[in-house]
mmCIF file of C-alpha atoms in Angstrom:
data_model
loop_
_atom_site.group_PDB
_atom_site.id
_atom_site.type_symbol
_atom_site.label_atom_id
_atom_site.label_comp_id
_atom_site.label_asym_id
_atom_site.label_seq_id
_atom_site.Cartn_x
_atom_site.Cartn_y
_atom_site.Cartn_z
ATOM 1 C CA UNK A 9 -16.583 -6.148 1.662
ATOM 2 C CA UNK A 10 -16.772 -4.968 5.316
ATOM 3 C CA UNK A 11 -13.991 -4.539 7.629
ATOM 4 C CA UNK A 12 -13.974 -6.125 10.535
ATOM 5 C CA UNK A 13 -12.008 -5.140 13.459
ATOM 6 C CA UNK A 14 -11.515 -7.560 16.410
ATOM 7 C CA UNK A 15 -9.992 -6.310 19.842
ATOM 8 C CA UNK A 16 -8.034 -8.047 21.828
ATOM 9 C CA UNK A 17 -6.878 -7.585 26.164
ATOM 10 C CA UNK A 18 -3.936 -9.796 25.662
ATOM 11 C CA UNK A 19 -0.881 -11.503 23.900
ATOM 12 C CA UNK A 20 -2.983 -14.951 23.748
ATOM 13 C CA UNK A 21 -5.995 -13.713 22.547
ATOM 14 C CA UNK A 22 -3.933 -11.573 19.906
ATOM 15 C CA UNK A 23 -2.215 -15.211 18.767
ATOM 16 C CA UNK A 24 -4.922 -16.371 18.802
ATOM 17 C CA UNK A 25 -6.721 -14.249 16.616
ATOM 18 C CA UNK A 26 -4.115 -14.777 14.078
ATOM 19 C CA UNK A 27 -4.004 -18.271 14.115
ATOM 20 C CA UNK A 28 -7.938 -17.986 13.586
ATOM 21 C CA UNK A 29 -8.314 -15.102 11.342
ATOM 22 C CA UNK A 30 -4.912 -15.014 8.741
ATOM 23 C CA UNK A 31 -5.223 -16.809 5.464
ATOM 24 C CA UNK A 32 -2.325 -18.291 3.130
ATOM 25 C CA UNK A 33 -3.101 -15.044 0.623
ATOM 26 C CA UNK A 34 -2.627 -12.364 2.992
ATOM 27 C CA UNK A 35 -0.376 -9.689 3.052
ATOM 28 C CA UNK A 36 -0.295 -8.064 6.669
ATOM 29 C CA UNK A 37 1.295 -5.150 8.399
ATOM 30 C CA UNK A 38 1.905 -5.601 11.739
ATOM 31 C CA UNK A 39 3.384 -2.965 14.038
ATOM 32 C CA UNK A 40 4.813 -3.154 16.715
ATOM 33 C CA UNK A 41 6.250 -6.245 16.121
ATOM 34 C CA UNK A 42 8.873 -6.680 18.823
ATOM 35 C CA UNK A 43 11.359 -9.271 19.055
ATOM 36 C CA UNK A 44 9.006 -11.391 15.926
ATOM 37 C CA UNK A 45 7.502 -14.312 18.036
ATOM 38 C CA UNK A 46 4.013 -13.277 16.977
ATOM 39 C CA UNK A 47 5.793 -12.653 13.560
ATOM 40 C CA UNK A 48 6.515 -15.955 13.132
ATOM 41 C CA UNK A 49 3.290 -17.149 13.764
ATOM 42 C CA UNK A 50 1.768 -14.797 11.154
ATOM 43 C CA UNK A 51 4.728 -15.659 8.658
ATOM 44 C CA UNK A 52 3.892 -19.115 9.151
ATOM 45 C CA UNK A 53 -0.008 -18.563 7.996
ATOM 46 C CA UNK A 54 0.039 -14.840 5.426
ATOM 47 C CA UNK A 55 1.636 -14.778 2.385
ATOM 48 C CA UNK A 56 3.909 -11.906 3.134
ATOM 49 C CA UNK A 57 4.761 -9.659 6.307
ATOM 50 C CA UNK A 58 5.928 -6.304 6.965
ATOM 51 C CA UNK A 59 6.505 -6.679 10.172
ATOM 52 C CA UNK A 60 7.486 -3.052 11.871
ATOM 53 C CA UNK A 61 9.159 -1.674 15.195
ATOM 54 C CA UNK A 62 10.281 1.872 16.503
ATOM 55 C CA UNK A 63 13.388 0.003 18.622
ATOM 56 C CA UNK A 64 15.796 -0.906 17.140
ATOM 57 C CA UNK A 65 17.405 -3.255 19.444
ATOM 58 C CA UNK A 66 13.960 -5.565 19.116
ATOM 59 C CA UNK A 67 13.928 -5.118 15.410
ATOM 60 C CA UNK A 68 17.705 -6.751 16.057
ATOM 61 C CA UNK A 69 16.029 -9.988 18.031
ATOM 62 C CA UNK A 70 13.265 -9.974 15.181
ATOM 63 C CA UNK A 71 16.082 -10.536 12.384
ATOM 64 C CA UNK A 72 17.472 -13.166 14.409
ATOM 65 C CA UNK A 73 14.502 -15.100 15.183
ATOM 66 C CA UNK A 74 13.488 -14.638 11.770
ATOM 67 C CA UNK A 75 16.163 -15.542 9.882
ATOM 68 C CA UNK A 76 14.653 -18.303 7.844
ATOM 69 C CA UNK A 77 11.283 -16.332 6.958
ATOM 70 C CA UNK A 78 11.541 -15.808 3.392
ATOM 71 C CA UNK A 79 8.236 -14.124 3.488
ATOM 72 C CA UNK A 80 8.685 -11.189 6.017
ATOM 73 C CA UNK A 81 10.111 -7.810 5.911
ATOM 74 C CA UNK A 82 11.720 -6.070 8.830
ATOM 75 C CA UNK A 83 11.175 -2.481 9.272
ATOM 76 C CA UNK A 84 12.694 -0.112 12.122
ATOM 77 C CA UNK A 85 10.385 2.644 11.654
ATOM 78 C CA UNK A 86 7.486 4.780 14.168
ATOM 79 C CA UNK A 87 4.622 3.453 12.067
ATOM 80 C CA UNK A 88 3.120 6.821 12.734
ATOM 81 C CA UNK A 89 5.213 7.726 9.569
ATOM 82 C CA UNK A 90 3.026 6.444 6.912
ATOM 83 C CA UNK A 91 4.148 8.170 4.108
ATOM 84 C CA UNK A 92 7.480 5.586 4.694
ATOM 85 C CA UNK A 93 5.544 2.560 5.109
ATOM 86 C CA UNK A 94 3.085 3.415 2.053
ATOM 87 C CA UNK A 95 6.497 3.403 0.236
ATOM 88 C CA UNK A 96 7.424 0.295 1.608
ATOM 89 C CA UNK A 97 3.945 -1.629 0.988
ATOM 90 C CA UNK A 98 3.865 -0.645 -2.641
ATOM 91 C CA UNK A 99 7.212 -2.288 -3.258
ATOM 92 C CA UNK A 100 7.235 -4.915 -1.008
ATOM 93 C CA UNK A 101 3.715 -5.841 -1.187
ATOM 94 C CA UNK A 102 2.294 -5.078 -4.378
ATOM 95 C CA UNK A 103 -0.199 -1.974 -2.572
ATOM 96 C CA UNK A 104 -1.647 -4.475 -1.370
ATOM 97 C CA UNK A 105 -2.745 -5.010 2.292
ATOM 98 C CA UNK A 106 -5.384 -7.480 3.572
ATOM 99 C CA UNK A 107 -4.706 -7.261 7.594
ATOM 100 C CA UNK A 108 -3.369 -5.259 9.490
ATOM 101 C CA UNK A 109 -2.222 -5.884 13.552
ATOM 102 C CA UNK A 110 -1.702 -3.602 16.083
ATOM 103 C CA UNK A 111 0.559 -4.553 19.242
ATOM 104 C CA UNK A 112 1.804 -1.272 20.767
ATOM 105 C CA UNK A 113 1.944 -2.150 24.176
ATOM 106 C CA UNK A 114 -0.977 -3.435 26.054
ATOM 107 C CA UNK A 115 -1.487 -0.581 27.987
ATOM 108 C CA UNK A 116 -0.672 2.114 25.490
ATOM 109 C CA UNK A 117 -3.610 5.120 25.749
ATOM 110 C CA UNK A 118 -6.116 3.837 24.026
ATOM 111 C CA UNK A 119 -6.898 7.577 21.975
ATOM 112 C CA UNK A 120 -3.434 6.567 20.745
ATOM 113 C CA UNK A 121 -3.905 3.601 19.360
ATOM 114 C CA UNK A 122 -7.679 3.889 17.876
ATOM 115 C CA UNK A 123 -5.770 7.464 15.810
ATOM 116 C CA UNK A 124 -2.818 4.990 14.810
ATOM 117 C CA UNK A 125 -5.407 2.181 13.376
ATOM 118 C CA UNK A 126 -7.356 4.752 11.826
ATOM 119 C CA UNK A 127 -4.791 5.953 9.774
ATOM 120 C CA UNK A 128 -4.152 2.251 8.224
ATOM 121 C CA UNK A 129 -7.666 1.948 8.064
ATOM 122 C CA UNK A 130 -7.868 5.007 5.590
ATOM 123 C CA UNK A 131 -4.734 4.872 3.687
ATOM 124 C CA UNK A 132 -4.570 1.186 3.257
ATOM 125 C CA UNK A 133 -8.139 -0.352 2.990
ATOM 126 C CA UNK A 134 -7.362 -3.978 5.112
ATOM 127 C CA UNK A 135 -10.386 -6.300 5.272
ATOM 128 C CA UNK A 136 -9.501 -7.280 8.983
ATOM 129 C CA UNK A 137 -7.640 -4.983 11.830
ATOM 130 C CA UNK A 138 -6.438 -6.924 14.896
ATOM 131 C CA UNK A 139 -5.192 -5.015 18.049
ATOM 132 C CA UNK A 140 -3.709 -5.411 21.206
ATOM 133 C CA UNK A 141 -5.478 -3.184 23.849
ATOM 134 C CA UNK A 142 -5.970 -3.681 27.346
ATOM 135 C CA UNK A 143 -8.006 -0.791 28.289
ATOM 136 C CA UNK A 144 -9.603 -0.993 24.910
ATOM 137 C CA UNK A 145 -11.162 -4.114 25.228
ATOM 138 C CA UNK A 146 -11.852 -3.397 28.658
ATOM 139 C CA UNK A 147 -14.120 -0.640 27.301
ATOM 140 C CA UNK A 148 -15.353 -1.993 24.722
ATOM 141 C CA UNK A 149 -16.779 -4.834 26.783
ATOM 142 C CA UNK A 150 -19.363 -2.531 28.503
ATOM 143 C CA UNK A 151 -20.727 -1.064 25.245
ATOM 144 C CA UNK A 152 -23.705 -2.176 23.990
ATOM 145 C CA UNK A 153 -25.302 -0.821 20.292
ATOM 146 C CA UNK A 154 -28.422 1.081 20.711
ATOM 147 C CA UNK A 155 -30.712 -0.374 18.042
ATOM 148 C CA UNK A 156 -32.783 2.717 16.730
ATOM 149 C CA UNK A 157 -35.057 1.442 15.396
ATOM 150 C CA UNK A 158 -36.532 -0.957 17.717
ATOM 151 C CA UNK A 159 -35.675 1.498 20.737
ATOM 152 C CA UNK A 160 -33.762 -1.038 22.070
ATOM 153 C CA UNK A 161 -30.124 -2.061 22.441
ATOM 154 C CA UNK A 162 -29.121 -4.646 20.472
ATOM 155 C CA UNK A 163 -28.299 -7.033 23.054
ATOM 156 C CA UNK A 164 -28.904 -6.431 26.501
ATOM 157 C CA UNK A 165 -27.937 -8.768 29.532
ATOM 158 C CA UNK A 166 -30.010 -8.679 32.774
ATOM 159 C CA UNK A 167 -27.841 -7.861 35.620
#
């Protein structure tokens, strides 16, 4: 199976996307998961969530809002340390990881953020990646794919 990776400019769309995209079997990492009200929206459609944040002080809101989420896991951690959340997704989730979501602030350097998903990418295989990215998406929404061979992009709008 392919992965797919869908890119998102803001908060909405990123909702959104979840709403759309999650199934009731997932299991999905998300990071940078704030104070959990995008949390609770995936807890309310995945199976199980390992929901992750560098501050502790939003980690604190998180546990609040999400008291009554059996199925998600609260982790103060830089998700740059993946040797710690590898530890954490094999006992928590089984290995296994089907999505994984990417909210490190909006406007977070972009370089940043494509290194961070990566990583996951590599080490934990997900079917579907979901970020957060304003300039991101702002770039990516003036690519086109150069179609080889037909010497042509693939799609091409007249300006």
């Amino acid at each position: 199976m392919t992965m797919k990776i869908v890119i998102t400019k803001n908060v909405k769309e990123y909702r959104e996307a979840a709403k759309m995209l999650l199934s009731t079997s997932d299991h999905v990492i998300e990071i940078g998961c704030g104070s959990g009200r995008t949390t609770k929206i995936i807890a309310n459609r995945a199976r199980k969530v390992l929901a992750i944040d560098k501050s502790r002080e939003e980690i604190r809101k998180a546990e609040e809002r999400l008291a009554e989420e059996k199925n998600v896991i609260l982790l103060n951690e830089d998700a740059f340390n993946i040797r710690k959340i590898l530890s954490i997704v094999r006992k928590e989730l089984g290995r296994r990881v089907d999505v994984v979501m990417i909210d490190i602030g909006g406007i977070e350097d972009p370089a940043k953020v494509v290194d961070l998903a990566r990583r996951y990418m590599a080490v934990f295989k997900p079917r579907l990646l979901i970020v957060k990215n304003i300039p991101l998406a702002e770039f990516i929404s003036q690519c086109i794919i150069w179609n080889q061979e037909k010497g042509k992009v693939k799609s091409w709008e007249k300006q």
